[in-house]
Each structure stands twice: as structure tokens, then as C-alpha cells.
């Protein structure tokens, strides 16, 4: 975050929402965004980098991740942000809707996470066997309590992201009320779906809390794009 903040201030915000995104030829289009918008957009940018940290955890050092965060927030993430959220973005002018970063944040961050995981490789002992007969060794969670607490904090923060984004771009209170309901139902549906699928597949008497937590996060990510237009 610390390296990304400097990079987003120096380069990223300007590429996504400044003159690079708004000027055509020699015509200077006034920038209507303010300081608060910079911080709002930086929160989305920094969230994208945290997705990458989860995919490369325990296999990348501090300076390597700091360097990546600076480059990613400065030059990679702003491209997708300009495409969808910039006033002249080619997806924006074609009607693309992404209120809270389903594509801008999570697909871009996930693609970067996949690239990093491929380059670094899996954790030692994660996979065994041959290429066509892979045995996956599950690593038990360090603390289910802390994991649950983390998901609940993310769930609560998702209301801020979704409602804040919709309020900023629509200013309609009734739409924000719909977003609150959509966000709640999406997380709950993802959690219950994951739970039922595991029970039906394994027929186990034990409920996998850590797996249902991932289902809640999947539901939250899925609703971010159209949280303000789904009814």
C-alpha cells in the first residue's frame, strides 16, 4: 500500500482519470475530480494489489512485493480503470457497467495474481503426483476464528464500497437502498450455495466453515459490478 500510494499519486490517477484519459489532441478538458475522489479511487487500486498478495503469500519477499505494487498501481491497474471508469474509456462509452470493481479490481487483480503464482510456483508440499494425476494436499487454516473475523470485516467493508460507488455516480438514495439488499443477498447466497454443494458432495456431518467463508466472498465479488441495476 505504501509504495502503491506514491505510484498512484505520481502516475496512476493521472493515467486513469487525468489528462491522459480526458485530453484529445491539444484540447484541454477540465478535470472535475477532486482530492476526495483520489482517495476513493486509491482504495480500489490498493484492493486490487491485496488480491495478488494472497496468491503469492509466503513465497515473495517484502521488496519484491513493494516493487510490484508500485508498478501495478502506477501503470497496469490505471489502464483498466480508464477503460471502464474514465469519461472517454472505450468500454464506458459503450455502456459497460462496473459500479464497484468486479472487472476493474477483481479480474485485473486476479489476472496479476495468476501470473505471479505461475512464476513463483506453488507452496512446497501443495501438489504431488504426475502432471495428469495430481494429488492436492489441503493446508489447514491457521485460525478459523481469525478467518471468520476477516470475512466479516470484508463483508462490512463491501457495503462501503458498493453503496459509496453507487451514491457517487448516481446520487439516488433509493438505488443505494437496493444496493444494500443486493450485497447482503449475494453474500448470503454464495455462502449457502457453497455449503450445500459441499454437503451434497461429501455427505459429511462436519460443516466446513472455511469453505463457506470463501462462498460468501465469491458472492460479494459477483455482485460488485451490477449492484445498482439488479432488482
mmCIF file of C-alpha atoms in Angstrom:
data_model
loop_
_atom_site.group_PDB
_atom_site.id
_atom_site.type_symbol
_atom_site.label_atom_id
_atom_site.label_comp_id
_atom_site.label_asym_id
_atom_site.label_seq_id
_atom_site.Cartn_x
_atom_site.Cartn_y
_atom_site.Cartn_z
ATOM 1 C CA UNK A 1 0.000 0.000 0.000
ATOM 2 C CA UNK A 2 2.758 2.458 0.902
ATOM 3 C CA UNK A 3 4.557 2.050 -2.426
ATOM 4 C CA UNK A 4 1.299 1.980 -4.345
ATOM 5 C CA UNK A 5 0.085 5.222 -2.772
ATOM 6 C CA UNK A 6 3.109 7.100 -4.107
ATOM 7 C CA UNK A 7 2.777 5.487 -7.514
ATOM 8 C CA UNK A 8 -0.937 6.218 -7.766
ATOM 9 C CA UNK A 9 -0.329 9.841 -6.779
ATOM 10 C CA UNK A 10 2.525 10.283 -9.286
ATOM 11 C CA UNK A 11 1.213 8.314 -12.258
ATOM 12 C CA UNK A 12 -1.827 6.081 -11.744
ATOM 13 C CA UNK A 13 -4.568 8.588 -11.080
ATOM 14 C CA UNK A 14 -3.456 10.837 -13.920
ATOM 15 C CA UNK A 15 -3.393 7.955 -16.402
ATOM 16 C CA UNK A 16 -6.838 6.731 -15.378
ATOM 17 C CA UNK A 17 -8.732 9.969 -14.748
ATOM 18 C CA UNK A 18 -6.497 12.915 -15.587
ATOM 19 C CA UNK A 19 -5.259 14.492 -18.787
ATOM 20 C CA UNK A 20 -4.159 11.184 -20.284
ATOM 21 C CA UNK A 21 -7.758 9.993 -20.076
ATOM 22 C CA UNK A 22 -9.533 13.240 -20.951
ATOM 23 C CA UNK A 23 -7.423 15.231 -23.425
ATOM 24 C CA UNK A 24 -7.842 14.807 -27.134
ATOM 25 C CA UNK A 25 -5.176 16.450 -29.200
ATOM 26 C CA UNK A 26 -4.458 19.960 -27.909
ATOM 27 C CA UNK A 27 -7.874 20.403 -26.313
ATOM 28 C CA UNK A 28 -7.638 20.563 -22.529
ATOM 29 C CA UNK A 29 -10.790 19.207 -20.911
ATOM 30 C CA UNK A 30 -11.127 20.446 -17.305
ATOM 31 C CA UNK A 31 -10.633 17.783 -14.662
ATOM 32 C CA UNK A 32 -13.750 17.728 -12.491
ATOM 33 C CA UNK A 33 -12.405 15.247 -9.957
ATOM 34 C CA UNK A 34 -11.210 16.348 -6.531
ATOM 35 C CA UNK A 35 -8.915 15.227 -3.704
ATOM 36 C CA UNK A 36 -11.570 13.025 -2.145
ATOM 37 C CA UNK A 37 -12.011 11.217 -5.449
ATOM 38 C CA UNK A 38 -8.272 10.466 -5.485
ATOM 39 C CA UNK A 39 -8.528 8.696 -2.136
ATOM 40 C CA UNK A 40 -11.714 6.913 -3.179
ATOM 41 C CA UNK A 41 -10.062 5.570 -6.327
ATOM 42 C CA UNK A 42 -6.873 4.694 -4.484
ATOM 43 C CA UNK A 43 -8.871 2.429 -2.168
ATOM 44 C CA UNK A 44 -9.983 0.436 -5.204
ATOM 45 C CA UNK A 45 -6.452 0.339 -6.604
ATOM 46 C CA UNK A 46 -4.920 -0.852 -3.339
ATOM 47 C CA UNK A 47 -7.619 -3.527 -3.046
ATOM 48 C CA UNK A 48 -6.502 -4.975 -6.379
ATOM 49 C CA UNK A 49 -2.955 -5.402 -5.065
ATOM 50 C CA UNK A 50 -4.166 -7.261 -1.962
ATOM 51 C CA UNK A 51 -5.645 -9.932 -4.237
ATOM 52 C CA UNK A 52 -2.165 -10.566 -5.570
ATOM 53 C CA UNK A 53 -0.656 -10.804 -2.092
ATOM 54 C CA UNK A 54 -2.968 -13.688 -1.224
ATOM 55 C CA UNK A 55 -1.891 -15.709 -4.269
ATOM 56 C CA UNK A 56 1.839 -15.264 -3.556
ATOM 57 C CA UNK A 57 1.771 -15.384 0.240
ATOM 58 C CA UNK A 58 4.869 -16.884 1.911
ATOM 59 C CA UNK A 59 6.704 -17.079 -1.429
ATOM 60 C CA UNK A 60 7.669 -13.480 -2.172
ATOM 61 C CA UNK A 61 9.802 -11.108 -0.138
ATOM 62 C CA UNK A 62 8.909 -7.653 1.073
ATOM 63 C CA UNK A 63 10.878 -5.674 -1.511
ATOM 64 C CA UNK A 64 9.636 -7.783 -4.387
ATOM 65 C CA UNK A 65 6.004 -7.209 -3.451
ATOM 66 C CA UNK A 66 6.617 -3.497 -2.806
ATOM 67 C CA UNK A 67 8.138 -3.105 -6.272
ATOM 68 C CA UNK A 68 5.260 -4.977 -7.853
ATOM 69 C CA UNK A 69 2.683 -2.842 -6.008
ATOM 70 C CA UNK A 70 4.309 0.351 -7.259
ATOM 71 C CA UNK A 71 4.365 -0.823 -10.888
ATOM 72 C CA UNK A 72 0.898 -2.361 -10.767
ATOM 73 C CA UNK A 73 -0.884 0.646 -9.251
ATOM 74 C CA UNK A 74 1.120 3.143 -11.317
ATOM 75 C CA UNK A 75 0.815 1.672 -14.803
ATOM 76 C CA UNK A 76 -1.214 -1.566 -15.031
ATOM 77 C CA UNK A 77 -4.337 -1.007 -12.956
ATOM 78 C CA UNK A 78 -4.985 2.537 -14.326
ATOM 79 C CA UNK A 79 -5.431 1.155 -17.839
ATOM 80 C CA UNK A 80 -8.429 -0.958 -16.887
ATOM 81 C CA UNK A 81 -9.775 1.835 -14.677
ATOM 82 C CA UNK A 82 -9.646 4.272 -17.592
ATOM 83 C CA UNK A 83 -11.314 1.804 -19.956
ATOM 84 C CA UNK A 84 -14.369 1.343 -17.720
ATOM 85 C CA UNK A 85 -14.460 4.318 -15.328
ATOM 86 C CA UNK A 86 -12.786 7.033 -17.388
ATOM 87 C CA UNK A 87 -15.076 9.551 -19.077
ATOM 88 C CA UNK A 88 -13.695 8.636 -22.507
ATOM 89 C CA UNK A 89 -12.983 4.982 -21.797
ATOM 90 C CA UNK A 90 -13.839 2.763 -24.740
ATOM 91 C CA UNK A 91 -15.889 0.391 -22.568
ATOM 92 C CA UNK A 92 -17.538 3.243 -20.645
ATOM 93 C CA UNK A 93 -18.835 4.955 -23.776
ATOM 94 C CA UNK A 94 -20.258 1.604 -24.932
ATOM 95 C CA UNK A 95 -22.366 1.277 -21.816
ATOM 96 C CA UNK A 96 -20.240 -1.042 -19.680
ATOM 97 C CA UNK A 97 -21.349 -1.065 -16.034
ATOM 98 C CA UNK A 98 -18.965 -1.859 -13.201
ATOM 99 C CA UNK A 99 -20.003 0.022 -10.097
ATOM 100 C CA UNK A 100 -17.503 -1.338 -7.602
ATOM 101 C CA UNK A 101 -14.745 -3.086 -9.487
ATOM 102 C CA UNK A 102 -15.839 -6.592 -10.429
ATOM 103 C CA UNK A 103 -13.753 -6.211 -13.583
ATOM 104 C CA UNK A 104 -11.521 -3.230 -12.820
ATOM 105 C CA UNK A 105 -10.392 -4.556 -9.440
ATOM 106 C CA UNK A 106 -11.001 -8.288 -9.211
ATOM 107 C CA UNK A 107 -10.412 -9.529 -12.753
ATOM 108 C CA UNK A 108 -7.297 -7.378 -13.184
ATOM 109 C CA UNK A 109 -6.030 -8.267 -9.711
ATOM 110 C CA UNK A 110 -6.854 -11.932 -10.279
ATOM 111 C CA UNK A 111 -5.004 -11.978 -13.600
ATOM 112 C CA UNK A 112 -1.949 -10.443 -11.944
ATOM 113 C CA UNK A 113 -2.241 -12.939 -9.090
ATOM 114 C CA UNK A 114 -2.375 -15.842 -11.557
ATOM 115 C CA UNK A 115 0.711 -14.564 -13.378
ATOM 116 C CA UNK A 116 2.576 -14.209 -10.095
ATOM 117 C CA UNK A 117 1.557 -17.677 -8.901
ATOM 118 C CA UNK A 118 2.697 -19.228 -12.185
ATOM 119 C CA UNK A 119 6.087 -17.518 -11.988
ATOM 120 C CA UNK A 120 6.735 -18.252 -8.306
ATOM 121 C CA UNK A 121 5.161 -21.688 -8.212
ATOM 122 C CA UNK A 122 3.089 -23.451 -5.529
ATOM 123 C CA UNK A 123 3.916 -23.865 -1.870
ATOM 124 C CA UNK A 124 6.191 -26.803 -1.040
ATOM 125 C CA UNK A 125 4.043 -29.857 -0.484
ATOM 126 C CA UNK A 126 0.897 -28.388 -2.023
ATOM 127 C CA UNK A 127 0.804 -30.737 -5.029
ATOM 128 C CA UNK A 128 2.066 -34.280 -5.565
ATOM 129 C CA UNK A 129 1.891 -36.870 -8.315
ATOM 130 C CA UNK A 130 2.268 -36.538 -12.064
ATOM 131 C CA UNK A 131 1.003 -33.898 -14.420
ATOM 132 C CA UNK A 132 -2.128 -35.864 -15.314
ATOM 133 C CA UNK A 133 -2.641 -37.414 -11.884
ATOM 134 C CA UNK A 134 -2.273 -34.548 -9.445
ATOM 135 C CA UNK A 135 -2.857 -35.007 -5.730
ATOM 136 C CA UNK A 136 -3.821 -31.777 -3.957
ATOM 137 C CA UNK A 137 -2.823 -31.546 -0.319
ATOM 138 C CA UNK A 138 -5.100 -29.209 1.602
ATOM 139 C CA UNK A 139 -3.398 -26.887 4.077
ATOM 140 C CA UNK A 140 -5.474 -26.399 7.240
ATOM 141 C CA UNK A 141 -6.258 -22.762 8.070
ATOM 142 C CA UNK A 142 -4.092 -21.114 10.685
ATOM 143 C CA UNK A 143 -7.103 -19.879 12.629
ATOM 144 C CA UNK A 144 -10.741 -20.324 11.663
ATOM 145 C CA UNK A 145 -11.683 -17.635 14.174
ATOM 146 C CA UNK A 146 -9.405 -15.025 12.600
ATOM 147 C CA UNK A 147 -10.509 -16.117 9.139
ATOM 148 C CA UNK A 148 -14.155 -15.652 10.061
ATOM 149 C CA UNK A 149 -13.405 -12.280 11.602
ATOM 150 C CA UNK A 150 -11.581 -11.221 8.432
ATOM 151 C CA UNK A 151 -14.519 -12.198 6.211
ATOM 152 C CA UNK A 152 -16.974 -10.341 8.447
ATOM 153 C CA UNK A 153 -14.791 -7.222 8.248
ATOM 154 C CA UNK A 154 -14.636 -7.541 4.460
ATOM 155 C CA UNK A 155 -18.390 -8.091 4.309
ATOM 156 C CA UNK A 156 -18.963 -4.908 6.274
ATOM 157 C CA UNK A 157 -16.451 -3.006 4.137
ATOM 158 C CA UNK A 158 -18.225 -4.176 0.984
ATOM 159 C CA UNK A 159 -21.231 -2.068 1.932
ATOM 160 C CA UNK A 160 -18.968 0.959 1.932
ATOM 161 C CA UNK A 161 -17.541 0.117 -1.482
ATOM 162 C CA UNK A 162 -20.820 -0.752 -3.192
ATOM 163 C CA UNK A 163 -23.004 1.899 -1.601
ATOM 164 C CA UNK A 164 -20.297 4.544 -1.836
ATOM 165 C CA UNK A 165 -19.701 3.886 -5.525
ATOM 166 C CA UNK A 166 -23.390 3.903 -6.423
ATOM 167 C CA UNK A 167 -24.043 7.041 -4.381
ATOM 168 C CA UNK A 168 -21.096 8.810 -6.018
ATOM 169 C CA UNK A 169 -22.217 8.094 -9.566
ATOM 170 C CA UNK A 170 -25.992 8.216 -9.136
ATOM 171 C CA UNK A 171 -26.760 10.270 -6.020
ATOM 172 C CA UNK A 172 -30.019 8.357 -5.702
ATOM 173 C CA UNK A 173 -30.857 7.192 -2.199
ATOM 174 C CA UNK A 174 -33.398 4.616 -3.358
ATOM 175 C CA UNK A 175 -30.739 2.996 -5.530
ATOM 176 C CA UNK A 176 -28.353 2.816 -2.582
ATOM 177 C CA UNK A 177 -31.047 1.045 -0.582
ATOM 178 C CA UNK A 178 -31.305 -1.569 -3.322
ATOM 179 C CA UNK A 179 -27.521 -1.967 -3.270
ATOM 180 C CA UNK A 180 -27.567 -2.757 0.452
ATOM 181 C CA UNK A 181 -30.096 -5.520 -0.134
ATOM 182 C CA UNK A 182 -28.284 -6.898 -3.192
ATOM 183 C CA UNK A 183 -24.972 -7.009 -1.352
ATOM 184 C CA UNK A 184 -26.494 -8.838 1.605
ATOM 185 C CA UNK A 185 -28.351 -11.365 -0.536
ATOM 186 C CA UNK A 186 -25.320 -12.025 -2.751
ATOM 187 C CA UNK A 187 -23.017 -12.810 0.183
ATOM 188 C CA UNK A 188 -25.637 -14.967 1.877
ATOM 189 C CA UNK A 189 -26.426 -16.830 -1.354
ATOM 190 C CA UNK A 190 -22.764 -17.508 -2.040
ATOM 191 C CA UNK A 191 -22.227 -18.828 1.484
ATOM 192 C CA UNK A 192 -25.263 -21.129 1.443
ATOM 193 C CA UNK A 193 -24.571 -22.380 -2.090
ATOM 194 C CA UNK A 194 -21.031 -23.339 -1.178
ATOM 195 C CA UNK A 195 -22.263 -25.016 1.994
ATOM 196 C CA UNK A 196 -24.951 -27.070 0.239
ATOM 197 C CA UNK A 197 -22.591 -28.136 -2.547
ATOM 198 C CA UNK A 198 -20.048 -29.399 -0.034
ATOM 199 C CA UNK A 199 -22.662 -31.285 1.990
ATOM 200 C CA UNK A 200 -24.135 -32.928 -1.110
ATOM 201 C CA UNK A 201 -20.737 -33.852 -2.466
ATOM 202 C CA UNK A 202 -19.022 -35.121 0.683
ATOM 203 C CA UNK A 203 -22.033 -36.244 2.761
ATOM 204 C CA UNK A 204 -20.003 -35.316 5.805
ATOM 205 C CA UNK A 205 -21.502 -34.479 9.190
ATOM 206 C CA UNK A 206 -18.959 -31.703 9.647
ATOM 207 C CA UNK A 207 -19.629 -28.296 8.143
ATOM 208 C CA UNK A 208 -16.542 -26.697 6.547
ATOM 209 C CA UNK A 209 -16.622 -23.152 7.857
ATOM 210 C CA UNK A 210 -13.535 -22.071 5.894
ATOM 211 C CA UNK A 211 -15.132 -23.178 2.616
ATOM 212 C CA UNK A 212 -18.390 -21.368 3.286
ATOM 213 C CA UNK A 213 -16.412 -18.203 4.011
ATOM 214 C CA UNK A 214 -14.960 -18.398 0.511
ATOM 215 C CA UNK A 215 -18.515 -18.730 -0.812
ATOM 216 C CA UNK A 216 -19.519 -15.509 0.920
ATOM 217 C CA UNK A 217 -16.552 -13.695 -0.622
ATOM 218 C CA UNK A 218 -17.416 -15.102 -4.060
ATOM 219 C CA UNK A 219 -20.939 -13.769 -3.726
ATOM 220 C CA UNK A 220 -19.676 -10.339 -2.729
ATOM 221 C CA UNK A 221 -17.320 -10.186 -5.695
ATOM 222 C CA UNK A 222 -20.060 -11.331 -8.086
ATOM 223 C CA UNK A 223 -22.446 -8.541 -7.087
ATOM 224 C CA UNK A 224 -19.984 -5.653 -7.301
ATOM 225 C CA UNK A 225 -20.495 -4.980 -10.998
ATOM 226 C CA UNK A 226 -24.254 -4.687 -11.203
ATOM 227 C CA UNK A 227 -25.163 -3.990 -7.591
ATOM 228 C CA UNK A 228 -27.023 -0.833 -8.586
ATOM 229 C CA UNK A 229 -29.032 -2.189 -11.521
ATOM 230 C CA UNK A 230 -30.161 -5.621 -10.340
ATOM 231 C CA UNK A 231 -33.678 -5.808 -8.895
#
